[in-house]
Coordinates of C-alpha atoms in Angstrom, one line a residue:
M1 CA 3.0 -3.3 17.3
K2 CA 6.2 -1.6 18.3
L3 CA 9.1 -3.7 19.6
Y4 CA 12.2 -2.8 21.6
R5 CA 15.4 -4.6 22.2
F6 CA 18.6 -3.7 24.0
L7 CA 21.6 -5.3 22.3
T8 CA 24.8 -5.8 24.4
G9 CA 28.2 -7.3 23.9
P10 CA 31.9 -6.7 24.2
D11 CA 33.4 -3.6 22.6
D12 CA 34.7 -5.4 19.5
S13 CA 33.6 -6.3 16.0
S14 CA 31.2 -8.9 17.2
F15 CA 29.0 -6.2 18.7
C16 CA 29.1 -4.2 15.5
H17 CA 28.0 -7.3 13.6
K18 CA 25.2 -7.9 16.0
V19 CA 23.9 -4.3 15.5
T20 CA 24.4 -4.5 11.7
A21 CA 22.4 -7.8 11.5
A22 CA 19.5 -6.1 13.5
L23 CA 19.6 -3.1 11.1
N24 CA 19.4 -5.4 8.1
K25 CA 16.4 -7.1 9.6
G26 CA 14.5 -3.8 9.8
W27 CA 15.4 -2.7 13.3
E28 CA 16.3 1.0 13.8
L29 CA 18.7 2.6 16.2
H30 CA 17.0 4.2 19.2
G31 CA 19.2 6.7 21.2
S32 CA 22.9 6.6 21.6
P33 CA 25.1 3.6 22.3
T34 CA 26.3 3.1 25.8
Y35 CA 29.6 1.8 27.2
A36 CA 30.5 0.4 30.6
F37 CA 33.5 -1.3 32.2
N38 CA 32.9 -4.9 33.2
A39 CA 35.1 -5.4 36.3
T40 CA 34.7 -9.2 36.2
T41 CA 36.1 -9.6 32.6
G42 CA 38.2 -6.4 32.6
E43 CA 36.6 -5.4 29.3
M44 CA 34.4 -2.6 28.0
Q45 CA 30.8 -3.6 27.2
C46 CA 28.6 -1.9 24.6
G47 CA 24.9 -1.5 24.5
Q48 CA 22.5 -0.2 21.8
A49 CA 18.7 0.1 21.9
V50 CA 16.9 -0.8 18.7
I51 CA 13.2 -0.5 17.8
K52 CA 11.0 -2.0 15.1
T53 CA 7.3 -1.6 14.1
V54 CA 5.7 -4.8 13.0
H55 CA 2.2 -4.6 11.4
G56 CA -0.4 -7.3 11.6
K57 CA 0.8 -9.0 14.7
D58 CA 0.0 -8.6 18.4
Y59 CA 2.6 -8.5 21.1
D60 CA 3.1 -11.7 23.1
P61 CA 5.6 -11.8 26.0
D62 CA 6.7 -15.3 24.8
M63 CA 7.8 -14.1 21.4
K64 CA 11.4 -14.1 20.4
L65 CA 12.0 -10.5 19.5
G66 CA 15.2 -11.2 17.5
E67 CA 13.1 -13.3 15.1
Q68 CA 10.7 -10.5 14.3

């Protein structure tokens, strides 16, 4: 099965750590990162799509993708 996640967070080191953790769990970057201004917080937000192929399991909408 192929999985997709879209990671988001503030434009700071915590976002980089979130993406790094996903990469170290076997996820791969998919496309370019995105940036947007959050008018409520006054901060820039980052986003990055990641994908992962998992063999021997079937997709279930209730699964926690970050635990795969």
